[in-house]
Amino acid sequence: MGGKMAGIQLTLMGETIKQRNLPTTRYQGSKSKIVEWIWENIKDIKFESVLDAFGGTGVVGYFLKTKGKQVFYNDILKSNCYIGTTLIENNDTRLTDDEIDFLLHPHPDINYPTFIQDTFSDIYYTDEENRWLDMIIQNIESELDDFYKKALAYYALFQSCIIKRPYNLFHRKNLYMRTSEVKRSFGNKATWDTPFEKHFLNFVDEANGCVFSNGKHNKSLNLDVFGVEGDFDLVYIDTPYISKSGVGVDYLDFYHFIEGIVNYPNWKDMVDYQSKHRKIKHEKSVWCDKNKIHAAFDQLFKKFQDTAIVVSYRSDGIPSIGELTRLLEKYKNTVKEVRYGEYKYVLSNNNSDECLLIGTG
Ligand SMILES: C[S@@+](CC[C@H](N)C(=O)[O-])C[C@H]1O[C@@H](n2cnc3c(N)ncnc32)[C@H](O)[C@@H]1O
């Protein structure tokens, strides 16, 4: 997710292990391209345990796992928590060939619901693809009792769903962009049209290759950040971004379909049927509200004031870097600002500086 990353070489107890590349599907705000830069700036801080408080793709937490840290991943989306479970919490569980084979075919003794076919016709995927989705979700639920296996299968399914979408998002009813015979100036029709099964197999392979133990007890959490309890030496904070015009990134709006998959039995009650693209109903988050976000940062820094605090931020957001620095200085003795320079975000035309605020002491 979020751009290609080089394979990570790590040394554990004298042994060198070559990790597979992390998945390459794009995710809003992923730090995959700058995770090594983040590491360079925090590696001299003394810390053994870390909370990746807004974990997203898990790329930062996973990288820190490879560095031998005890990692606590957290994200408010249940689907993302499954990603954290697969990359960070899971030390040794992989899907076998037989299990993968079972997932890919219908079975006469399983009763297959048709919720996706009935609800999302002509919105994101073709009828045949929707049928395949209803099938594999039911197979995952029926066949995989082990939670790590289940999370890994869902992880591969999420990546497959995202990579087949124009813009890699679920923000619009736009299947027509794939199917209509028009000249396209962007996107990758070949990837969109590649069968789910092929993507799924690739991503299972990729995820199986990411599983490793760093000898620590790592954990994936699914909480609102204010509900996270525990003692951590360092907290990494990468909140949703509000642009200077006041528009916030609403992750549930962008990835509701993925979140629906992990809530399949209740999905029908979560859908906003007024919306053409059948999004999930929800309240506006403080992290998307320019009138509430300053107070939210203040509350967050206060909550984690006894640990080192590292904030990823963009120079053109709300609050401004100056405002954020002043808030962090209320709780930390030393606040350092580092800029990556013109980091160009996927899916964005704006150039903005990627910054780190590092609060210690
Ligand atoms: C900017 S992204 C994080 C990107 C991540 N660092 C990466 O490299 O992939 C922000 C994440 O915060 C999550 N999030 C939003 N509100 C949250 C909350 N109240 N508590 C915890 N996580 C939240 C979103 O689901 C999203 O995945």
Short mmCIF file of C-alpha atoms and ligand atoms in Angstrom, two decimals:
data_model
loop_
_atom_site.label_atom_id
_atom_site.label_comp_id
_atom_site.label_asym_id
_atom_site.label_seq_id
_atom_site.Cartn_x
_atom_site.Cartn_y
_atom_site.Cartn_z
CA MET A 1 0.00 0.00 0.00
CA GLY A 2 1.29 3.47 -0.70
CA GLY A 3 4.14 2.86 -3.11
CA LYS A 4 6.94 0.42 -3.57
CA MET A 5 9.37 -0.21 -0.78
CA ALA A 6 12.67 -1.99 -0.95
CA GLY A 7 12.90 -5.35 0.80
CA ILE A 8 13.96 -4.93 4.39
CA GLN A 9 17.13 -6.63 5.53
CA LEU A 10 17.15 -7.36 9.24
CA THR A 11 19.37 -9.12 11.66
CA LEU A 12 17.86 -11.15 14.47
CA MET A 13 19.94 -12.93 17.05
CA GLY A 14 22.88 -13.04 14.71
CA GLU A 15 20.82 -14.34 11.82
CA THR A 16 20.17 -12.26 8.73
CA ILE A 17 16.65 -12.53 7.37
CA LYS A 18 15.60 -11.08 4.04
CA GLN A 19 12.06 -9.79 4.32
CA ARG A 20 9.78 -9.64 1.32
CA ASN A 21 8.69 -6.28 -0.04
CA LEU A 22 5.68 -4.76 1.60
CA PRO A 23 2.53 -4.63 -0.52
CA THR A 24 2.50 -1.98 -3.18
CA THR A 25 -1.15 -0.89 -3.28
CA ARG A 26 -1.70 2.80 -2.66
CA TYR A 27 -3.34 4.02 0.57
CA GLN A 28 -4.07 7.64 1.45
CA GLY A 29 -1.33 9.12 3.59
CA SER A 30 0.83 6.00 3.68
CA LYS A 31 4.37 6.66 4.85
CA SER A 32 5.88 3.75 2.95
CA LYS A 33 8.10 6.00 0.85
CA ILE A 34 9.54 7.87 3.80
CA VAL A 35 9.65 5.23 6.51
CA GLU A 36 13.44 4.95 6.34
CA TRP A 37 13.72 8.74 6.71
CA ILE A 38 11.43 8.59 9.75
CA TRP A 39 13.65 5.87 11.22
CA GLU A 40 16.83 7.90 10.62
CA ASN A 41 15.30 10.73 12.66
CA ILE A 42 14.07 8.69 15.61
CA LYS A 43 16.61 5.88 15.92
CA ASP A 44 18.73 7.74 18.49
CA ILE A 45 15.80 8.14 20.88
CA LYS A 46 15.99 5.49 23.61
CA PHE A 47 12.91 3.33 23.16
CA GLU A 48 12.05 -0.34 23.36
CA SER A 49 8.28 -0.16 22.89
CA VAL A 50 6.30 1.97 20.48
CA LEU A 51 2.65 2.74 19.81
CA ASP A 52 1.83 3.34 16.14
CA ALA A 53 -1.33 5.16 17.19
CA PHE A 54 -2.91 5.78 13.74
CA GLY A 55 -1.44 2.70 12.09
CA GLY A 56 -3.09 2.66 8.60
CA THR A 57 -1.11 0.33 6.34
CA GLY A 58 1.09 -0.67 9.26
CA VAL A 59 4.20 0.22 7.31
CA VAL A 60 5.74 2.30 10.10
CA GLY A 61 4.94 -0.26 12.80
CA TYR A 62 6.19 -3.09 10.60
CA PHE A 63 9.43 -1.26 9.91
CA LEU A 64 9.93 -0.73 13.65
CA LYS A 65 9.18 -4.42 14.20
CA THR A 66 12.07 -5.22 11.87
CA LYS A 67 14.22 -3.00 14.07
CA GLY A 68 13.48 -5.20 17.07
CA LYS A 69 11.04 -2.88 18.86
CA GLN A 70 7.97 -4.09 20.72
CA VAL A 71 5.22 -2.65 18.53
CA PHE A 72 1.64 -1.80 19.44
CA TYR A 73 -0.32 -0.99 16.31
CA ASN A 74 -3.67 0.79 16.57
CA ASP A 75 -6.32 1.96 14.11
CA ILE A 76 -9.99 2.84 14.53
CA LEU A 77 -10.92 0.82 11.45
CA LYS A 78 -11.38 -2.89 12.14
CA SER A 79 -10.13 -3.70 8.65
CA ASN A 80 -6.88 -1.87 9.35
CA CYS A 81 -6.54 -3.70 12.64
CA TYR A 82 -6.55 -6.96 10.62
CA ILE A 83 -3.67 -5.49 8.62
CA GLY A 84 -1.80 -4.74 11.84
CA THR A 85 -2.58 -8.26 13.04
CA THR A 86 -1.07 -9.75 9.89
CA LEU A 87 2.04 -7.60 9.63
CA ILE A 88 2.81 -6.87 13.25
CA GLU A 89 1.12 -9.20 15.73
CA ASN A 90 1.37 -12.43 13.74
CA ASN A 91 4.77 -14.05 14.34
CA ASP A 92 4.51 -17.36 12.52
CA THR A 93 1.10 -18.20 11.04
CA ARG A 94 0.77 -18.48 7.25
CA LEU A 95 -1.94 -19.75 4.89
CA THR A 96 -1.22 -23.16 3.40
CA ASP A 97 -1.80 -24.10 -0.26
CA ASP A 98 -4.77 -26.30 0.71
CA GLU A 99 -6.41 -23.48 2.64
CA ILE A 100 -5.89 -21.04 -0.20
CA ASP A 101 -7.35 -23.55 -2.64
CA PHE A 102 -10.40 -24.02 -0.41
CA LEU A 103 -11.02 -20.26 -0.27
CA LEU A 104 -11.05 -19.88 -4.04
CA HIS A 105 -13.90 -22.29 -4.88
CA PRO A 106 -17.58 -22.63 -4.01
CA HIS A 107 -18.48 -25.62 -1.83
CA PRO A 108 -21.84 -27.43 -2.01
CA ASP A 109 -22.24 -27.59 1.78
CA ILE A 110 -21.83 -23.82 2.25
CA ASN A 111 -24.78 -21.49 1.92
CA TYR A 112 -23.64 -18.34 0.13
CA PRO A 113 -25.33 -15.01 0.88
CA THR A 114 -25.66 -12.44 -1.90
CA PHE A 115 -25.35 -9.15 -0.02
CA ILE A 116 -22.63 -7.60 -2.18
CA GLN A 117 -24.31 -8.73 -5.41
CA ASP A 118 -27.63 -7.28 -4.23
CA THR A 119 -26.30 -4.02 -2.78
CA PHE A 120 -23.36 -2.97 -4.93
CA SER A 121 -24.47 -3.89 -8.42
CA ASP A 122 -22.87 -1.58 -10.99
CA ILE A 123 -21.07 0.47 -8.34
CA TYR A 124 -17.49 -0.80 -7.84
CA TYR A 125 -17.15 -4.22 -9.48
CA THR A 126 -18.84 -6.34 -12.13
CA ASP A 127 -21.63 -8.79 -11.23
CA GLU A 128 -19.25 -11.70 -11.57
CA GLU A 129 -16.72 -10.02 -9.30
CA ASN A 130 -19.39 -9.24 -6.72
CA ARG A 131 -20.41 -12.90 -6.75
CA TRP A 132 -16.78 -13.90 -6.17
CA LEU A 133 -16.55 -11.50 -3.22
CA ASP A 134 -19.69 -12.91 -1.56
CA MET A 135 -18.22 -16.38 -2.02
CA ILE A 136 -14.72 -15.80 -0.67
CA ILE A 137 -15.91 -13.89 2.39
CA GLN A 138 -18.17 -16.82 3.30
CA ASN A 139 -15.34 -19.28 2.67
CA ILE A 140 -12.97 -17.31 4.91
CA GLU A 141 -15.58 -17.26 7.67
CA SER A 142 -16.44 -20.97 7.30
CA GLU A 143 -12.95 -22.42 6.85
CA LEU A 144 -10.48 -20.37 8.87
CA ASP A 145 -10.84 -20.78 12.65
CA ASP A 146 -7.40 -19.41 13.41
CA PHE A 147 -7.64 -15.63 13.80
CA TYR A 148 -4.20 -15.00 12.25
CA LYS A 149 -5.10 -17.04 9.18
CA LYS A 150 -8.39 -15.21 8.89
CA ALA A 151 -6.70 -11.80 9.20
CA LEU A 152 -4.12 -12.75 6.59
CA ALA A 153 -6.80 -13.86 4.13
CA TYR A 154 -8.72 -10.63 4.69
CA TYR A 155 -5.54 -8.66 4.29
CA ALA A 156 -5.00 -10.19 0.84
CA LEU A 157 -8.65 -9.59 -0.01
CA PHE A 158 -8.47 -5.89 0.98
CA GLN A 159 -5.40 -5.35 -1.14
CA SER A 160 -7.12 -7.08 -4.06
CA CYS A 161 -10.21 -4.89 -3.66
CA ILE A 162 -8.18 -1.68 -3.47
CA ILE A 163 -5.88 -2.40 -6.39
CA LYS A 164 -8.86 -3.04 -8.69
CA ARG A 165 -10.39 0.37 -8.00
CA PRO A 166 -9.91 3.58 -9.99
CA TYR A 167 -8.08 5.96 -7.60
CA ASN A 168 -7.76 2.96 -5.23
CA LEU A 169 -10.78 4.34 -3.38
CA PHE A 170 -14.50 3.72 -2.78
CA HIS A 171 -15.53 7.37 -2.75
CA ARG A 172 -17.68 7.23 -5.90
CA LYS A 173 -19.91 4.98 -7.95
CA ASN A 174 -17.52 4.78 -10.87
CA LEU A 175 -17.37 1.25 -12.24
CA TYR A 176 -18.05 2.89 -15.63
CA MET A 177 -14.50 4.23 -15.62
CA ARG A 178 -13.33 0.66 -15.98
CA THR A 179 -15.94 -0.62 -18.35
CA SER A 180 -16.64 2.22 -20.79
CA GLU A 181 -14.69 2.37 -24.01
CA VAL A 182 -12.98 5.70 -23.49
CA LYS A 183 -9.45 6.94 -23.89
CA ARG A 184 -7.90 7.14 -20.44
CA SER A 185 -5.20 9.52 -19.38
CA PHE A 186 -4.62 7.80 -16.06
CA GLY A 187 -5.01 4.58 -14.18
CA ASN A 188 -4.23 1.04 -15.05
CA LYS A 189 -7.09 -0.77 -16.76
CA ALA A 190 -5.09 -3.98 -16.98
CA THR A 191 -4.75 -4.06 -13.17
CA TRP A 192 -8.45 -3.21 -12.66
CA ASP A 193 -9.47 -6.00 -15.01
CA THR A 194 -7.11 -8.63 -13.63
CA PRO A 195 -9.31 -11.28 -11.96
CA PHE A 196 -9.70 -11.09 -8.20
CA GLU A 197 -8.31 -14.58 -7.87
CA LYS A 198 -4.97 -13.61 -9.43
CA HIS A 199 -4.57 -10.52 -7.25
CA PHE A 200 -5.60 -12.51 -4.19
CA LEU A 201 -2.99 -15.20 -4.81
CA ASN A 202 -0.28 -12.57 -5.27
CA PHE A 203 -1.22 -10.76 -2.08
CA VAL A 204 -1.45 -13.96 -0.01
CA ASP A 205 2.03 -14.77 -1.22
CA GLU A 206 3.21 -11.30 -0.33
CA ALA A 207 1.57 -11.39 3.13
CA ASN A 208 2.87 -14.91 3.88
CA GLY A 209 6.32 -13.53 3.07
CA CYS A 210 5.92 -10.63 5.50
CA VAL A 211 5.23 -12.87 8.52
CA PHE A 212 8.14 -13.07 10.93
CA SER A 213 8.92 -12.89 14.64
CA ASN A 214 11.19 -10.26 16.13
CA GLY A 215 11.14 -12.06 19.46
CA LYS A 216 8.77 -9.49 21.00
CA HIS A 217 5.14 -9.69 22.01
CA ASN A 218 3.61 -7.28 19.46
CA LYS A 219 -0.07 -6.35 19.41
CA SER A 220 -2.67 -4.93 17.02
CA LEU A 221 -5.47 -2.83 18.54
CA ASN A 222 -8.74 -1.52 17.13
CA LEU A 223 -9.54 1.51 19.27
CA ASP A 224 -10.25 5.18 19.06
CA VAL A 225 -6.84 6.62 19.90
CA PHE A 226 -8.19 8.18 23.11
CA GLY A 227 -9.13 4.71 24.35
CA VAL A 228 -5.62 3.24 24.04
CA GLU A 229 -4.11 2.34 27.42
CA GLY A 230 -0.62 1.17 28.23
CA ASP A 231 2.96 2.23 28.83
CA PHE A 232 4.95 2.95 25.71
CA ASP A 233 8.39 4.51 25.37
CA LEU A 234 7.46 6.29 22.14
CA VAL A 235 4.20 7.17 20.42
CA TYR A 236 4.11 7.74 16.67
CA ILE A 237 1.21 9.96 15.63
CA ASP A 238 0.03 10.20 12.02
CA THR A 239 -3.49 11.60 12.11
CA PRO A 240 -5.78 12.10 9.11
CA TYR A 241 -4.83 15.26 7.26
CA ILE A 242 -6.91 18.46 6.99
CA SER A 243 -5.88 20.61 4.03
CA LYS A 244 -5.49 24.37 4.39
CA SER A 245 -8.89 24.79 2.75
CA GLY A 246 -10.35 22.83 5.66
CA VAL A 247 -11.10 19.53 3.90
CA GLY A 248 -10.23 16.48 5.99
CA VAL A 249 -9.45 12.95 4.82
CA ASP A 250 -12.28 10.76 6.05
CA TYR A 251 -10.88 7.23 6.01
CA LEU A 252 -14.22 5.54 6.57
CA ASP A 253 -15.64 7.38 3.54
CA PHE A 254 -12.70 6.31 1.40
CA TYR A 255 -12.49 2.67 2.55
CA HIS A 256 -16.04 1.87 3.75
CA PHE A 257 -16.29 -1.13 1.42
CA ILE A 258 -13.29 -2.78 3.08
CA GLU A 259 -14.71 -2.01 6.51
CA GLY A 260 -18.02 -3.52 5.39
CA ILE A 261 -16.28 -6.77 4.46
CA VAL A 262 -15.05 -7.33 8.03
CA ASN A 263 -18.52 -6.50 9.33
CA TYR A 264 -20.29 -8.63 6.71
CA PRO A 265 -23.18 -9.96 8.85
CA ASN A 266 -24.06 -6.42 10.04
CA TRP A 267 -23.13 -4.54 6.87
CA LYS A 268 -26.74 -4.17 5.73
CA ASP A 269 -27.55 -2.12 8.84
CA MET A 270 -24.49 0.10 8.42
CA VAL A 271 -25.09 1.26 4.84
CA ASP A 272 -26.33 4.75 4.06
CA TYR A 273 -28.85 3.84 1.38
CA GLN A 274 -29.29 7.53 0.46
CA SER A 275 -25.77 7.58 -0.96
CA LYS A 276 -25.39 6.40 -4.54
CA HIS A 277 -22.22 4.52 -3.69
CA ARG A 278 -23.67 2.88 -0.55
CA LYS A 279 -21.19 4.22 1.97
CA ILE A 280 -21.29 3.47 5.69
CA LYS A 281 -23.18 5.89 7.95
CA HIS A 282 -21.04 7.62 10.54
CA GLU A 283 -20.48 10.79 12.54
CA LYS A 284 -17.86 13.33 11.51
CA SER A 285 -14.56 12.62 13.28
CA VAL A 286 -12.72 15.31 15.25
CA TRP A 287 -9.69 14.58 13.05
CA CYS A 288 -11.65 15.80 10.01
CA ASP A 289 -13.10 18.89 11.69
CA LYS A 290 -11.00 22.05 11.45
CA ASN A 291 -12.85 23.54 14.43
CA LYS A 292 -12.12 20.59 16.70
CA ILE A 293 -8.71 19.38 15.60
CA HIS A 294 -6.62 21.81 17.70
CA ALA A 295 -8.33 20.64 20.89
CA ALA A 296 -7.97 17.02 19.77
CA PHE A 297 -4.20 17.38 19.32
CA ASP A 298 -3.93 19.09 22.70
CA GLN A 299 -5.82 16.23 24.35
CA LEU A 300 -3.67 13.66 22.54
CA PHE A 301 -0.35 15.24 23.50
CA LYS A 302 -1.57 15.49 27.08
CA LYS A 303 -2.53 11.82 27.10
CA PHE A 304 0.93 10.74 25.93
CA GLN A 305 2.97 13.41 27.71
CA ASP A 306 5.05 10.83 29.62
CA THR A 307 6.42 9.22 26.44
CA ALA A 308 8.48 10.48 23.53
CA ILE A 309 6.04 11.85 20.93
CA VAL A 310 6.76 11.77 17.20
CA VAL A 311 4.24 13.43 14.90
CA SER A 312 4.18 13.07 11.12
CA TYR A 313 2.73 16.15 9.57
CA ARG A 314 2.39 18.17 6.38
CA SER A 315 3.46 21.78 6.23
CA ASP A 316 0.25 22.99 4.57
CA GLY A 317 -2.28 21.43 6.93
CA ILE A 318 -4.58 22.59 9.71
CA PRO A 319 -3.30 23.16 12.39
CA SER A 320 -0.19 24.86 11.03
CA ILE A 321 3.22 23.50 11.98
CA GLY A 322 3.70 26.53 14.26
CA GLU A 323 0.42 25.86 16.08
CA LEU A 324 1.22 22.19 16.44
CA THR A 325 4.71 22.91 17.76
CA ARG A 326 3.31 25.24 20.40
CA LEU A 327 0.79 22.60 21.48
CA LEU A 328 3.51 19.98 21.78
CA GLU A 329 5.76 22.37 23.71
CA LYS A 330 3.08 22.52 26.41
CA TYR A 331 3.90 18.90 27.29
CA LYS A 332 7.46 18.20 26.11
CA ASN A 333 10.68 19.98 27.09
CA THR A 334 12.35 19.67 23.71
CA VAL A 335 10.53 19.84 20.38
CA LYS A 336 12.50 19.38 17.19
CA GLU A 337 11.14 19.94 13.68
CA VAL A 338 12.57 18.04 10.70
CA ARG A 339 11.49 18.50 7.08
CA TYR A 340 11.73 15.94 4.34
CA GLY A 341 11.28 18.50 1.60
CA GLU A 342 8.86 18.45 -1.28
CA TYR A 343 7.30 15.05 -0.73
CA LYS A 344 4.67 14.42 -3.38
CA TYR A 345 1.70 12.45 -2.13
CA VAL A 346 0.03 9.82 -4.22
CA LEU A 347 -3.37 11.01 -5.43
CA SER A 348 -2.50 14.64 -4.73
CA ASN A 349 -1.48 17.48 -6.98
CA ASN A 350 -0.19 19.63 -4.16
CA ASN A 351 3.39 19.80 -3.17
CA SER A 352 3.83 20.04 0.56
CA ASP A 353 6.65 19.39 2.96
CA GLU A 354 6.49 16.20 4.98
CA CYS A 355 7.54 17.09 8.54
CA LEU A 356 8.31 15.32 11.76
CA LEU A 357 7.84 16.95 15.12
CA ILE A 358 9.81 15.12 17.76
CA GLY A 359 8.99 15.85 21.38
CA THR A 360 11.20 14.48 24.14
CA GLY A 361 12.04 15.20 27.77
C1 LIG B 1 -2.64 9.19 7.81
S1 LIG B 1 -3.33 7.61 8.08
C2 LIG B 1 -1.99 6.73 8.80
C3 LIG B 1 -1.03 6.25 7.76
C4 LIG B 1 0.00 5.31 8.31
N1 LIG B 1 0.99 5.97 9.14
C5 LIG B 1 0.69 4.61 7.16
O1 LIG B 1 1.88 4.85 6.90
O2 LIG B 1 0.01 3.85 6.47
C6 LIG B 1 -4.41 7.88 9.43
C7 LIG B 1 -5.08 6.62 10.00
O3 LIG B 1 -5.73 7.00 11.22
C8 LIG B 1 -6.88 6.18 11.39
N2 LIG B 1 -7.75 6.89 12.34
C9 LIG B 1 -8.64 7.89 12.09
N3 LIG B 1 -9.22 8.30 13.24
C10 LIG B 1 -8.71 7.55 14.23
C11 LIG B 1 -8.90 7.52 15.64
N4 LIG B 1 -9.79 8.34 16.24
N5 LIG B 1 -8.19 6.63 16.37
C12 LIG B 1 -7.31 5.78 15.76
N6 LIG B 1 -7.09 5.78 14.42
C13 LIG B 1 -7.76 6.65 13.67
C14 LIG B 1 -7.42 6.05 9.99
O4 LIG B 1 -8.24 4.90 9.86
C15 LIG B 1 -6.13 5.98 9.14
O5 LIG B 1 -5.79 4.66 8.84
#
